[in-house]
Amino acid sequence: MDKLEVKQYLENIFHQEIQLYRTDKGISNVSYLMRMDDQAYMVRVPKKEHGLLRVDFKNEYEVLQKVKALDVPLVWMDVHKGIKVTKYIEDVHEFSEVKDSTKYEQTGKMLKTLHCLDGVDFYFDPFKKLSEYRSQVKERIVFFEEEEKIIEAIFSIYRPDTLCHNDVVSGNLLFSNCRSYLIDYEYAAMNDFRFDLASFFSENQIEDERSRQLFYIGYGIESSIDPEIRLFEYFEDILWGYWANMLYDHSKEEIYRIIAKEKEAHFQRTKAMI
């Protein structure tokens, strides 16, 4: 849907005229700032290639009912199209923009809160997703040494018994003067809790020991688990590297090629630490 189609769609939903401004947020989705009744909202609209990801928006909506204490307030959601409207929060910054070192502990606390919630009856199966992503890659642009060995190592210790976010990127971690938010639950499902911890470190390229230690303190876990988390990071570089490769194949958007090569580079750095 282009901007005009989205505007008309939302005006039909809310039965009034709106103002809509495209933002630079989002990767597989397009984000808009919407103004209506002198109030501001954020609108998420999946891109055409989003269908390749096979996200079930009904599952996302179910999770959203559980995470209200962590997420920004939900206003409306189309569980068929994946279009979502949330309240706009003033003066927030994403993880990479925040200078305060307490952000590591705050993130640890948010993930621990999520992981303590009641579970759901659907799963984020990273092995199945990896197989799907690899099968849809036409021209390979990422290469990971001994990837099958890493996959087997993770499979042998994998325990999908926790409600996880599964996409702990900088843009999904928001901080204001009053509180912090964990947003965007389209991938949320049962998974191994170590997947989320590794996702946070990997996606935000947190490699120094002090920052990792602060996160573990916030989460309430001993840093002795770090070698396991690094192994999961290794695995997730493979998973998301093929995810980006697949999306680049189908869209030719440069952002996906950049992400794919970033995962390959992080894989090499992580490999040197294990």
mmCIF file with all atom_site columns, N, CA, C and O in Angstrom, residues 124 126 158 164 166-168 191-200 229 232 235-236 239-240:
data_model
loop_
_atom_site.group_PDB
_atom_site.id
_atom_site.type_symbol
_atom_site.label_atom_id
_atom_site.label_alt_id
_atom_site.label_comp_id
_atom_site.label_asym_id
_atom_site.label_entity_id
_atom_site.label_seq_id
_atom_site.pdbx_PDB_ins_code
_atom_site.Cartn_x
_atom_site.Cartn_y
_atom_site.Cartn_z
_atom_site.occupancy
_atom_site.B_iso_or_equiv
_atom_site.pdbx_formal_charge
_atom_site.auth_seq_id
_atom_site.auth_comp_id
_atom_site.auth_asym_id
_atom_site.auth_atom_id
_atom_site.pdbx_PDB_model_num
ATOM 1  N N  . PHE A 1 124 ? 8.167  -19.773 18.127 1.00 0.00 ? 124 PHE A N  1
ATOM 2  C CA . PHE A 1 124 ? 9.124  -19.242 17.162 1.00 0.00 ? 124 PHE A CA 1
ATOM 3  C C  . PHE A 1 124 ? 10.186 -20.321 17.007 1.00 0.00 ? 124 PHE A C  1
ATOM 4  O O  . PHE A 1 124 ? 11.013 -20.517 17.908 1.00 0.00 ? 124 PHE A O  1
ATOM 5  N N  . PRO A 1 126 ? 13.335 -21.313 15.405 1.00 0.00 ? 126 PRO A N  1
ATOM 6  C CA . PRO A 1 126 ? 14.422 -20.722 14.613 1.00 0.00 ? 126 PRO A CA 1
ATOM 7  C C  . PRO A 1 126 ? 15.022 -21.681 13.597 1.00 0.00 ? 126 PRO A C  1
ATOM 8  O O  . PRO A 1 126 ? 15.534 -21.247 12.562 1.00 0.00 ? 126 PRO A O  1
ATOM 9  N N  . TYR A 1 158 ? 18.798 -26.590 23.053 1.00 0.00 ? 158 TYR A N  1
ATOM 10 C CA . TYR A 1 158 ? 17.650 -25.706 22.852 1.00 0.00 ? 158 TYR A CA 1
ATOM 11 C C  . TYR A 1 158 ? 16.465 -26.093 23.741 1.00 0.00 ? 158 TYR A C  1
ATOM 12 O O  . TYR A 1 158 ? 16.077 -27.264 23.793 1.00 0.00 ? 158 TYR A O  1
ATOM 13 N N  . CYS A 1 164 ? 9.157  -15.188 24.375 1.00 0.00 ? 164 CYS A N  1
ATOM 14 C CA . CYS A 1 164 ? 10.276 -14.337 23.971 1.00 0.00 ? 164 CYS A CA 1
ATOM 15 C C  . CYS A 1 164 ? 9.842  -13.287 22.951 1.00 0.00 ? 164 CYS A C  1
ATOM 16 O O  . CYS A 1 164 ? 8.855  -13.450 22.239 1.00 0.00 ? 164 CYS A O  1
ATOM 17 N N  . ASN A 1 166 ? 12.136 -12.045 20.493 1.00 0.00 ? 166 ASN A N  1
ATOM 18 C CA . ASN A 1 166 ? 12.782 -12.590 19.296 1.00 0.00 ? 166 ASN A CA 1
ATOM 19 C C  . ASN A 1 166 ? 13.283 -11.560 18.290 1.00 0.00 ? 166 ASN A C  1
ATOM 20 O O  . ASN A 1 166 ? 13.729 -11.937 17.196 1.00 0.00 ? 166 ASN A O  1
ATOM 21 N N  . ASP A 1 167 ? 13.241 -10.269 18.647 1.00 0.00 ? 167 ASP A N  1
ATOM 22 C CA . ASP A 1 167 ? 13.729 -9.232  17.722 1.00 0.00 ? 167 ASP A CA 1
ATOM 23 C C  . ASP A 1 167 ? 14.164 -8.013  18.535 1.00 0.00 ? 167 ASP A C  1
ATOM 24 O O  . ASP A 1 167 ? 13.619 -6.919  18.378 1.00 0.00 ? 167 ASP A O  1
ATOM 25 N N  . VAL A 1 168 ? 15.182 -8.188  19.380 1.00 0.00 ? 168 VAL A N  1
ATOM 26 C CA . VAL A 1 168 ? 15.556 -7.144  20.340 1.00 0.00 ? 168 VAL A CA 1
ATOM 27 C C  . VAL A 1 168 ? 16.551 -6.165  19.708 1.00 0.00 ? 168 VAL A C  1
ATOM 28 O O  . VAL A 1 168 ? 17.702 -6.018  20.149 1.00 0.00 ? 168 VAL A O  1
ATOM 29 N N  . ASN A 1 191 ? 10.065 -19.545 22.889 1.00 0.00 ? 191 ASN A N  1
ATOM 30 C CA . ASN A 1 191 ? 11.412 -19.781 22.382 1.00 0.00 ? 191 ASN A CA 1
ATOM 31 C C  . ASN A 1 191 ? 12.327 -20.027 23.582 1.00 0.00 ? 191 ASN A C  1
ATOM 32 O O  . ASN A 1 191 ? 11.873 -20.023 24.732 1.00 0.00 ? 191 ASN A O  1
ATOM 33 N N  . ASP A 1 192 ? 13.586 -20.222 23.345 1.00 0.00 ? 192 ASP A N  1
ATOM 34 C CA . ASP A 1 192 ? 14.590 -20.354 24.398 1.00 0.00 ? 192 ASP A CA 1
ATOM 35 C C  . ASP A 1 192 ? 14.958 -18.948 24.873 1.00 0.00 ? 192 ASP A C  1
ATOM 36 O O  . ASP A 1 192 ? 15.292 -18.080 24.053 1.00 0.00 ? 192 ASP A O  1
ATOM 37 N N  . PHE A 1 193 ? 14.926 -18.682 26.194 1.00 0.00 ? 193 PHE A N  1
ATOM 38 C CA . PHE A 1 193 ? 15.187 -17.336 26.700 1.00 0.00 ? 193 PHE A CA 1
ATOM 39 C C  . PHE A 1 193 ? 16.560 -16.826 26.283 1.00 0.00 ? 193 PHE A C  1
ATOM 40 O O  . PHE A 1 193 ? 16.782 -15.613 26.111 1.00 0.00 ? 193 PHE A O  1
ATOM 41 N N  . ARG A 1 194 ? 17.493 -17.742 26.051 1.00 0.00 ? 194 ARG A N  1
ATOM 42 C CA . ARG A 1 194 ? 18.844 -17.343 25.655 1.00 0.00 ? 194 ARG A CA 1
ATOM 43 C C  . ARG A 1 194 ? 18.854 -16.737 24.259 1.00 0.00 ? 194 ARG A C  1
ATOM 44 O O  . ARG A 1 194 ? 19.758 -15.954 23.925 1.00 0.00 ? 194 ARG A O  1
ATOM 45 N N  . PHE A 1 195 ? 17.849 -17.056 23.456 1.00 0.00 ? 195 PHE A N  1
ATOM 46 C CA . PHE A 1 195 ? 17.722 -16.460 22.125 1.00 0.00 ? 195 PHE A CA 1
ATOM 47 C C  . PHE A 1 195 ? 17.540 -14.954 22.245 1.00 0.00 ? 195 PHE A C  1
ATOM 48 O O  . PHE A 1 195 ? 18.147 -14.182 21.493 1.00 0.00 ? 195 PHE A O  1
ATOM 49 N N  . ASP A 1 196 ? 16.684 -14.500 23.175 1.00 0.00 ? 196 ASP A N  1
ATOM 50 C CA . ASP A 1 196 ? 16.455 -13.069 23.365 1.00 0.00 ? 196 ASP A CA 1
ATOM 51 C C  . ASP A 1 196 ? 17.699 -12.355 23.883 1.00 0.00 ? 196 ASP A C  1
ATOM 52 O O  . ASP A 1 196 ? 18.021 -11.245 23.454 1.00 0.00 ? 196 ASP A O  1
ATOM 53 N N  . LEU A 1 197 ? 18.386 -12.976 24.821 1.00 0.00 ? 197 LEU A N  1
ATOM 54 C CA . LEU A 1 197 ? 19.593 -12.353 25.357 1.00 0.00 ? 197 LEU A CA 1
ATOM 55 C C  . LEU A 1 197 ? 20.641 -12.198 24.267 1.00 0.00 ? 197 LEU A C  1
ATOM 56 O O  . LEU A 1 197 ? 21.268 -11.135 24.125 1.00 0.00 ? 197 LEU A O  1
ATOM 57 N N  . ALA A 1 198 ? 20.802 -13.242 23.474 1.00 0.00 ? 198 ALA A N  1
ATOM 58 C CA . ALA A 1 198 ? 21.752 -13.176 22.357 1.00 0.00 ? 198 ALA A CA 1
ATOM 59 C C  . ALA A 1 198 ? 21.297 -12.175 21.310 1.00 0.00 ? 198 ALA A C  1
ATOM 60 O O  . ALA A 1 198 ? 22.123 -11.470 20.711 1.00 0.00 ? 198 ALA A O  1
ATOM 61 N N  . SER A 1 199 ? 19.979 -12.102 21.080 1.00 0.00 ? 199 SER A N  1
ATOM 62 C CA . SER A 1 199 ? 19.441 -11.136 20.122 1.00 0.00 ? 199 SER A CA 1
ATOM 63 C C  . SER A 1 199 ? 19.814 -9.713  20.530 1.00 0.00 ? 199 SER A C  1
ATOM 64 O O  . SER A 1 199 ? 20.252 -8.910  19.701 1.00 0.00 ? 199 SER A O  1
ATOM 65 N N  . PHE A 1 200 ? 19.659 -9.409  21.816 1.00 0.00 ? 200 PHE A N  1
ATOM 66 C CA . PHE A 1 200 ? 20.003 -8.076  22.309 1.00 0.00 ? 200 PHE A CA 1
ATOM 67 C C  . PHE A 1 200 ? 21.477 -7.767  22.076 1.00 0.00 ? 200 PHE A C  1
ATOM 68 O O  . PHE A 1 200 ? 21.829 -6.714  21.528 1.00 0.00 ? 200 PHE A O  1
ATOM 69 N N  . ILE A 1 229 ? 25.398 -17.792 25.685 1.00 0.00 ? 229 ILE A N  1
ATOM 70 C CA . ILE A 1 229 ? 24.767 -16.695 24.952 1.00 0.00 ? 229 ILE A CA 1
ATOM 71 C C  . ILE A 1 229 ? 25.565 -16.374 23.698 1.00 0.00 ? 229 ILE A C  1
ATOM 72 O O  . ILE A 1 229 ? 24.992 -16.119 22.636 1.00 0.00 ? 229 ILE A O  1
ATOM 73 N N  . PHE A 1 232 ? 24.663 -18.726 21.031 1.00 0.00 ? 232 PHE A N  1
ATOM 74 C CA . PHE A 1 232 ? 23.391 -18.343 20.420 1.00 0.00 ? 232 PHE A CA 1
ATOM 75 C C  . PHE A 1 232 ? 23.574 -17.155 19.470 1.00 0.00 ? 232 PHE A C  1
ATOM 76 O O  . PHE A 1 232 ? 22.918 -17.081 18.426 1.00 0.00 ? 232 PHE A O  1
ATOM 77 N N  . PHE A 1 235 ? 24.757 -18.437 16.241 1.00 0.00 ? 235 PHE A N  1
ATOM 78 C CA . PHE A 1 235 ? 23.646 -19.043 15.505 1.00 0.00 ? 235 PHE A CA 1
ATOM 79 C C  . PHE A 1 235 ? 22.726 -17.982 14.897 1.00 0.00 ? 235 PHE A C  1
ATOM 80 O O  . PHE A 1 235 ? 22.288 -18.094 13.744 1.00 0.00 ? 235 PHE A O  1
ATOM 81 N N  . GLU A 1 236 ? 22.420 -16.935 15.656 1.00 0.00 ? 236 GLU A N  1
ATOM 82 C CA . GLU A 1 236 ? 21.498 -15.909 15.169 1.00 0.00 ? 236 GLU A CA 1
ATOM 83 C C  . GLU A 1 236 ? 22.075 -15.086 14.024 1.00 0.00 ? 236 GLU A C  1
ATOM 84 O O  . GLU A 1 236 ? 21.333 -14.590 13.169 1.00 0.00 ? 236 GLU A O  1
ATOM 85 N N  . LEU A 1 239 ? 21.054 -17.164 11.154 1.00 0.00 ? 239 LEU A N  1
ATOM 86 C CA . LEU A 1 239 ? 19.611 -17.042 10.923 1.00 0.00 ? 239 LEU A CA 1
ATOM 87 C C  . LEU A 1 239 ? 19.252 -15.719 10.261 1.00 0.00 ? 239 LEU A C  1
ATOM 88 O O  . LEU A 1 239 ? 18.609 -15.690 9.202  1.00 0.00 ? 239 LEU A O  1
ATOM 89 N N  . TRP A 1 240 ? 19.670 -14.603 10.862 1.00 0.00 ? 240 TRP A N  1
ATOM 90 C CA . TRP A 1 240 ? 19.271 -13.287 10.343 1.00 0.00 ? 240 TRP A CA 1
ATOM 91 C C  . TRP A 1 240 ? 20.083 -12.888 9.113  1.00 0.00 ? 240 TRP A C  1
ATOM 92 O O  . TRP A 1 240 ? 19.635 -12.056 8.316  1.00 0.00 ? 240 TRP A O  1
#
